[in-house]
Short mmCIF file of C-alpha atoms in Angstrom, two decimals:
data_model
loop_
_atom_site.label_atom_id
_atom_site.label_comp_id
_atom_site.label_asym_id
_atom_site.label_seq_id
_atom_site.Cartn_x
_atom_site.Cartn_y
_atom_site.Cartn_z
CA MET A 27 314.88 33.67 42.78
CA ASP A 28 316.89 36.77 41.76
CA ARG A 29 317.23 39.80 44.02
CA ARG A 30 314.75 41.92 42.03
CA SER A 31 312.04 39.25 42.24
CA PHE A 32 312.65 38.88 45.97
CA VAL A 33 312.33 42.64 46.57
CA VAL A 34 309.15 42.89 44.50
CA GLY A 35 307.63 39.85 46.21
CA THR A 36 308.52 41.13 49.66
CA ALA A 37 307.03 44.56 48.90
CA ALA A 38 303.82 42.99 47.63
CA SER A 39 303.55 40.82 50.73
CA ALA A 40 304.09 43.83 52.98
CA ALA A 41 301.45 45.81 51.10
CA THR A 42 298.96 42.94 51.40
CA LEU A 43 299.69 42.62 55.14
CA ALA A 44 299.30 46.38 55.68
CA SER A 45 296.05 46.39 53.74
CA GLY A 46 294.73 43.52 55.85
CA GLN A 47 295.75 45.29 59.06
CA ALA A 48 294.02 48.48 57.92
CA ARG A 49 290.82 46.57 57.20
CA ALA A 50 291.02 44.93 60.63
CA GLN A 51 291.52 48.32 62.27
CA ASP A 52 288.63 49.79 60.29
CA ALA A 53 286.22 47.02 61.27
CA TYR A 54 283.80 48.26 63.93
CA PRO A 55 283.12 46.98 66.45
CA SER A 56 286.07 44.68 67.01
CA ARG A 57 286.22 44.77 70.84
CA THR A 58 284.20 45.54 73.96
CA ILE A 59 281.87 48.58 73.92
CA THR A 60 281.36 50.36 77.25
CA MET A 61 277.94 51.92 77.86
CA ILE A 62 278.02 54.57 80.58
CA SER A 63 274.95 54.80 82.82
CA PRO A 64 275.23 57.99 84.93
CA PHE A 65 273.03 56.68 87.75
CA PRO A 66 273.18 53.89 90.33
CA PRO A 67 271.58 50.51 89.59
CA GLY A 68 267.81 50.43 89.99
CA GLY A 69 266.85 53.54 88.04
CA VAL A 70 265.15 53.58 84.67
CA SER A 71 268.39 54.32 82.78
CA ASP A 72 269.84 51.16 84.29
CA THR A 73 266.80 48.90 83.86
CA ILE A 74 266.34 49.89 80.21
CA THR A 75 270.00 49.96 79.22
CA ARG A 76 271.05 46.57 80.61
CA PRO A 77 268.67 44.54 78.42
CA LEU A 78 269.42 46.84 75.47
CA ASP A 79 273.14 46.12 75.93
CA ALA A 80 272.39 42.38 75.95
CA ALA A 81 270.48 42.74 72.67
CA LEU A 82 273.31 44.81 71.20
CA GLU A 83 275.78 42.04 72.00
CA VAL A 84 273.75 39.69 69.83
CA VAL A 85 273.77 42.19 66.95
CA PHE A 86 277.43 43.23 67.17
CA LYS A 87 278.83 39.87 68.36
CA GLN A 88 281.00 41.82 70.81
CA PRO A 89 280.62 42.41 74.56
CA VAL A 90 278.65 45.51 75.54
CA VAL A 91 279.36 46.33 79.19
CA LEU A 92 277.30 48.68 81.35
CA GLU A 93 279.35 50.89 83.66
CA ASN A 94 277.57 52.95 86.35
CA LYS A 95 279.17 56.35 86.96
CA ALA A 96 276.72 58.07 89.28
CA GLY A 97 276.81 61.55 90.75
CA ALA A 98 275.41 65.08 90.43
CA ALA A 99 272.03 63.91 89.07
CA GLY A 100 273.73 62.29 86.08
CA ALA A 101 276.27 64.99 85.28
CA VAL A 102 279.33 62.98 86.37
CA GLY A 103 278.73 60.14 83.92
CA ALA A 104 277.77 62.53 81.14
CA GLN A 105 280.96 64.53 81.60
CA PHE A 106 283.00 61.32 81.51
CA ALA A 107 281.37 60.24 78.25
CA ALA A 108 281.72 63.70 76.70
CA SER A 109 285.50 63.60 77.21
CA ALA A 110 285.93 59.97 76.07
CA LYS A 111 287.75 59.10 72.88
CA PRO A 112 285.21 59.40 70.02
CA ASP A 113 285.85 55.95 68.58
CA GLY A 114 282.51 54.28 69.22
CA TYR A 115 283.75 52.24 72.16
CA THR A 116 282.39 54.55 74.87
CA LEU A 117 278.70 55.40 74.63
CA LEU A 118 276.29 57.10 77.00
CA SER A 119 272.80 56.13 78.06
CA HIS A 120 271.08 59.18 79.53
CA ILE A 121 267.66 60.53 80.31
CA VAL A 122 265.67 63.72 79.82
CA SER A 123 267.79 65.56 82.41
CA ILE A 124 270.83 65.62 80.10
CA SER A 125 269.16 68.56 78.35
CA GLY A 126 269.33 70.86 81.37
CA PHE A 127 272.83 70.63 82.85
CA ALA A 128 274.29 73.59 80.94
CA THR A 129 271.24 75.70 81.83
CA VAL A 130 271.67 74.89 85.53
CA ASP A 131 275.36 75.84 85.38
CA LYS A 132 274.48 79.16 83.79
CA LEU A 133 271.77 79.72 86.41
CA PHE A 134 274.44 79.50 89.10
CA ASP A 135 277.01 81.50 87.08
CA ARG A 136 279.17 78.44 86.50
CA GLN A 137 281.04 77.53 83.35
CA PRO A 138 279.18 74.54 81.82
CA LYS A 139 281.26 71.35 82.04
CA PHE A 140 279.61 70.12 78.85
CA THR A 141 276.73 71.06 76.56
CA ASN A 142 274.42 69.19 74.19
CA ALA A 143 276.90 69.98 71.42
CA ASP A 144 279.38 67.58 73.06
CA PHE A 145 277.20 64.61 72.07
CA ILE A 146 275.78 62.94 68.98
CA PRO A 147 272.25 61.69 69.71
CA LEU A 148 272.00 58.18 68.27
CA ALA A 149 268.55 56.89 69.27
CA ARG A 150 265.71 57.43 71.71
CA ILE A 151 264.55 54.16 73.23
CA VAL A 152 261.60 54.84 75.55
CA ALA A 153 259.54 57.80 76.77
CA ASP A 154 258.15 56.89 80.17
CA PRO A 155 255.51 59.01 81.92
CA ILE A 156 256.05 59.96 85.56
CA VAL A 157 253.78 58.53 88.25
CA LEU A 158 253.46 60.17 91.65
CA ILE A 159 253.79 57.40 94.23
CA ALA A 160 253.11 57.88 97.92
CA SER A 161 254.27 55.79 100.84
CA LYS A 162 251.85 52.94 101.57
CA ASP A 163 251.49 54.28 105.12
CA ALA A 164 250.68 57.82 103.96
CA PRO A 165 247.02 58.78 104.59
CA TYR A 166 246.33 59.57 100.92
CA LYS A 167 243.81 57.91 98.66
CA THR A 168 243.90 60.66 96.02
CA LEU A 169 246.17 63.46 94.86
CA LYS A 170 243.64 65.89 96.36
CA ASP A 171 244.37 64.37 99.78
CA LEU A 172 248.10 64.94 99.38
CA VAL A 173 247.66 68.53 98.23
CA ALA A 174 245.29 69.26 101.12
CA ASP A 175 247.79 67.84 103.61
CA ALA A 176 250.62 69.89 102.09
CA LYS A 177 248.57 73.09 102.31
CA ALA A 178 247.52 72.39 105.90
CA ASN A 179 251.08 71.52 106.98
CA PRO A 180 253.63 73.73 105.15
CA ASN A 181 257.14 72.27 105.00
CA LYS A 182 256.16 69.07 106.79
CA LEU A 183 255.79 66.79 103.77
CA ILE A 184 258.97 65.49 102.12
CA TYR A 185 259.53 64.24 98.58
CA SER A 186 262.54 62.44 97.16
CA SER A 187 264.14 62.97 93.77
CA SER A 188 266.99 61.58 91.68
CA GLY A 189 268.94 64.81 92.29
CA LEU A 190 268.72 68.58 92.04
CA TYR A 191 267.31 69.67 88.67
CA GLY A 192 267.09 66.00 87.73
CA ALA A 193 264.40 64.21 85.74
CA SER A 194 262.17 63.76 88.80
CA HIS A 195 262.96 67.06 90.52
CA ILE A 196 261.80 69.26 87.64
CA PRO A 197 258.29 67.75 87.25
CA THR A 198 257.83 67.73 91.03
CA VAL A 199 258.55 71.44 91.29
CA LEU A 200 256.27 72.12 88.32
CA PHE A 201 253.54 70.13 90.08
CA THR A 202 253.96 71.97 93.40
CA LYS A 203 253.83 75.30 91.57
CA SER A 204 250.70 74.35 89.63
CA ALA A 205 249.08 73.24 92.89
CA GLY A 206 249.45 76.72 94.38
CA ASN A 207 253.15 76.84 95.26
CA LEU A 208 253.03 74.06 97.83
CA GLU A 209 255.74 74.29 100.47
CA ILE A 210 257.27 70.81 100.58
CA ARG A 211 260.74 69.72 101.66
CA HIS A 212 263.07 68.04 99.20
CA LEU A 213 265.33 65.02 99.72
CA PRO A 214 267.60 64.78 96.67
CA THR A 215 269.35 61.43 96.16
CA ASN A 216 271.85 60.26 93.55
CA GLY A 217 269.39 58.31 91.38
CA GLY A 218 265.93 56.90 90.83
CA GLY A 219 266.70 53.68 92.69
CA PRO A 220 267.61 55.43 95.99
CA ALA A 221 264.66 57.83 95.55
CA VAL A 222 262.23 54.89 95.34
CA THR A 223 263.91 53.27 98.34
CA ALA A 224 263.23 56.43 100.34
CA VAL A 225 259.50 56.04 99.64
CA LEU A 226 259.49 52.31 100.37
CA GLY A 227 261.23 52.94 103.68
CA GLY A 228 258.76 55.63 104.69
CA ASN A 229 261.50 58.27 104.79
CA VAL A 230 259.58 60.54 102.42
CA ASN A 231 255.91 61.08 101.63
CA PHE A 232 256.12 60.76 97.86
CA PHE A 233 258.29 60.51 94.74
CA MET A 234 257.63 61.36 91.09
CA SER A 235 258.88 58.09 89.61
CA PRO A 236 259.27 56.78 86.07
CA THR A 237 256.34 54.40 85.60
CA SER A 238 258.52 51.39 84.80
CA ILE A 239 260.45 51.75 88.07
CA ALA A 240 257.34 52.22 90.21
CA LEU A 241 255.20 49.53 88.57
CA PRO A 242 256.57 46.46 90.43
CA HIS A 243 256.12 48.25 93.77
CA ILE A 244 252.62 49.40 92.82
CA ARG A 245 251.62 45.87 91.82
CA ALA A 246 253.05 44.55 95.08
CA GLY A 247 251.01 47.07 97.05
CA LYS A 248 254.09 48.73 98.51
CA VAL A 249 253.25 52.26 97.26
CA GLN A 250 250.14 54.17 96.22
CA PRO A 251 249.95 55.68 92.69
CA LEU A 252 248.08 58.99 92.71
CA ALA A 253 248.59 60.51 89.23
CA VAL A 254 250.52 60.07 85.96
CA SER A 255 252.12 62.76 83.80
CA SER A 256 251.08 61.44 80.38
CA ALA A 257 248.56 63.12 78.09
CA LYS A 258 246.19 60.21 78.62
CA ARG A 259 246.02 57.29 81.03
CA THR A 260 248.67 54.62 80.55
CA LYS A 261 247.96 51.02 79.59
CA SER A 262 249.92 49.76 82.58
CA LEU A 263 247.99 51.94 85.07
CA PRO A 264 244.52 52.42 83.55
CA ASP A 265 242.90 53.28 86.89
CA VAL A 266 245.33 56.08 87.75
CA PRO A 267 244.22 59.55 86.56
CA THR A 268 246.48 61.99 84.75
CA PHE A 269 247.55 65.27 86.31
CA LYS A 270 245.64 67.05 83.56
CA GLU A 271 242.46 65.16 84.43
CA LEU A 272 242.86 66.40 87.99
CA GLY A 273 243.30 70.02 86.93
CA TYR A 274 247.10 70.36 86.91
CA ASP A 275 248.84 71.56 83.74
CA LEU A 276 251.58 68.94 83.79
CA GLU A 277 252.65 66.65 80.97
CA TYR A 278 256.12 65.17 81.25
CA TYR A 279 258.03 62.15 79.91
CA PHE A 280 261.11 60.42 81.25
CA TRP A 281 262.87 59.36 78.06
CA VAL A 282 266.04 57.32 77.67
CA GLY A 283 268.42 57.96 74.78
CA ILE A 284 271.80 56.69 73.60
CA PHE A 285 274.59 59.14 72.76
CA ALA A 286 278.12 59.10 71.35
CA PRO A 287 280.83 61.71 72.01
CA LYS A 288 281.05 64.43 69.38
CA GLY A 289 283.64 63.70 66.73
CA THR A 290 282.66 60.04 66.41
CA PRO A 291 283.20 59.22 62.70
CA THR A 292 280.10 59.04 60.55
CA PRO A 293 280.72 55.42 59.42
CA ILE A 294 280.80 54.33 63.08
CA VAL A 295 277.71 56.40 63.87
CA ASN A 296 275.89 54.65 61.04
CA VAL A 297 276.91 51.22 62.34
CA LEU A 298 275.67 52.19 65.79
CA ARG A 299 272.37 53.50 64.43
CA ASP A 300 271.76 50.26 62.55
CA GLY A 301 272.77 48.14 65.54
CA LEU A 302 270.63 50.06 68.01
CA ASN A 303 267.64 49.88 65.67
CA LYS A 304 267.95 46.10 65.37
CA ALA A 305 268.57 45.60 69.11
CA ALA A 306 265.68 47.83 70.19
CA HIS A 307 263.23 46.07 67.86
CA SER A 308 264.42 42.56 68.72
CA LYS A 309 262.00 40.16 70.39
CA GLN A 310 264.50 39.78 73.21
CA PHE A 311 264.37 43.47 74.09
CA LEU A 312 260.66 44.00 73.38
CA ASP A 313 259.75 41.13 75.71
CA THR A 314 261.80 42.78 78.46
CA LEU A 315 260.03 46.10 77.90
CA GLU A 316 256.65 44.40 78.18
CA ASN A 317 257.68 42.82 81.48
CA LEU A 318 258.71 46.27 82.71
CA GLY A 319 255.37 47.77 81.71
CA GLN A 320 257.15 49.85 79.08
CA GLU A 321 256.52 50.56 75.41
CA LEU A 322 259.15 51.19 72.76
CA ALA A 323 259.22 54.86 71.70
CA TYR A 324 262.07 54.54 69.22
CA MET A 325 263.53 57.45 67.31
CA ASP A 326 266.47 57.12 64.92
CA GLN A 327 269.16 59.81 64.89
CA PRO A 328 267.59 62.49 62.64
CA GLU A 329 264.21 62.33 64.37
CA PHE A 330 265.80 62.09 67.82
CA ALA A 331 268.09 65.06 67.12
CA ALA A 332 265.09 67.21 66.16
CA PHE A 333 263.13 66.00 69.20
CA TRP A 334 266.09 66.66 71.51
CA ALA A 335 266.41 70.24 70.30
CA VAL A 336 262.76 70.97 71.12
CA ASP A 337 262.82 69.07 74.41
CA SER A 338 266.00 70.85 75.49
CA LYS A 339 264.28 74.21 75.07
CA ARG A 340 261.39 72.90 77.18
CA GLN A 341 263.84 71.80 79.89
CA GLU A 342 265.67 75.12 79.74
CA ASP A 343 262.44 77.06 80.19
CA ALA A 344 261.39 74.84 83.12
CA ILE A 345 264.73 75.24 84.90
CA ASN A 346 264.73 79.01 84.46
CA ALA A 347 261.15 79.10 85.78
CA ILE A 348 262.23 77.14 88.86
CA GLY A 349 265.20 79.42 89.44
CA ARG A 350 267.94 78.83 91.98
CA VAL A 351 267.12 76.20 94.59
CA GLN A 352 269.44 74.40 96.96
CA GLY A 353 267.43 71.26 97.64
#
């Protein structure tokens, strides 16, 4: 082989190798995806996201690992995800409360740590109504009993929540206002799991829980369901009246959505959208939802983005109506 042929052949081999490396680098996903859950284990974000991650692993043929980063009613994990490298390998599972963090910061004259613009909404998975559950030892058979007790004993009843201005705090305050500005003490926790535990342990009188989290405890007779926040009665709790039936203007849903950091390339976003759609509609995931007493309420990115914009305004209005509270 002469020198010219060797040089040409070497250059061609190098070009082929570089092209192959570029294709390998472009392939997504090619390694583990981390899904951030901003709450402790036991809450609805956790119980929905874990089986979704398992279904995603089947679709992507790569590990999808759930990482709990709890704190500040979900703000800590959201801030972490917002500042992550936008390469599709760090995603966020969050709930309805993600819409209100910037509004709360402004309410307290703080610079928002992140806003909705820091995320790309990929898909909404479920939209769970809230059910008001009371301690099994509480002397309530109906919501009317609880309201009467609260009015007769101002600041004696205690409710738990997943955190200040969180997804269970907001509907509770809206309920207490619609019931005549009930004076009830608040025990904020760092997630839905600890908030349910407070009810089970008799440390609080009630908690406004996502239905899927409360259902096992309701079925086991450990708590009493008094009302649900859906527009009509739920299939999983057909005997429990809605707040609207009982005369309270409260309709509220605890949804779970998947987000990517802003700046994530469109080709990766499209792969994620397709993967999430397949995973969420898989028999594996749907069977898990049924066992949880949940129903799929799937929205793909365009529909979810439009929904999120409207829902964020609703959350903003609710937070501003509540005003500054310390817990």
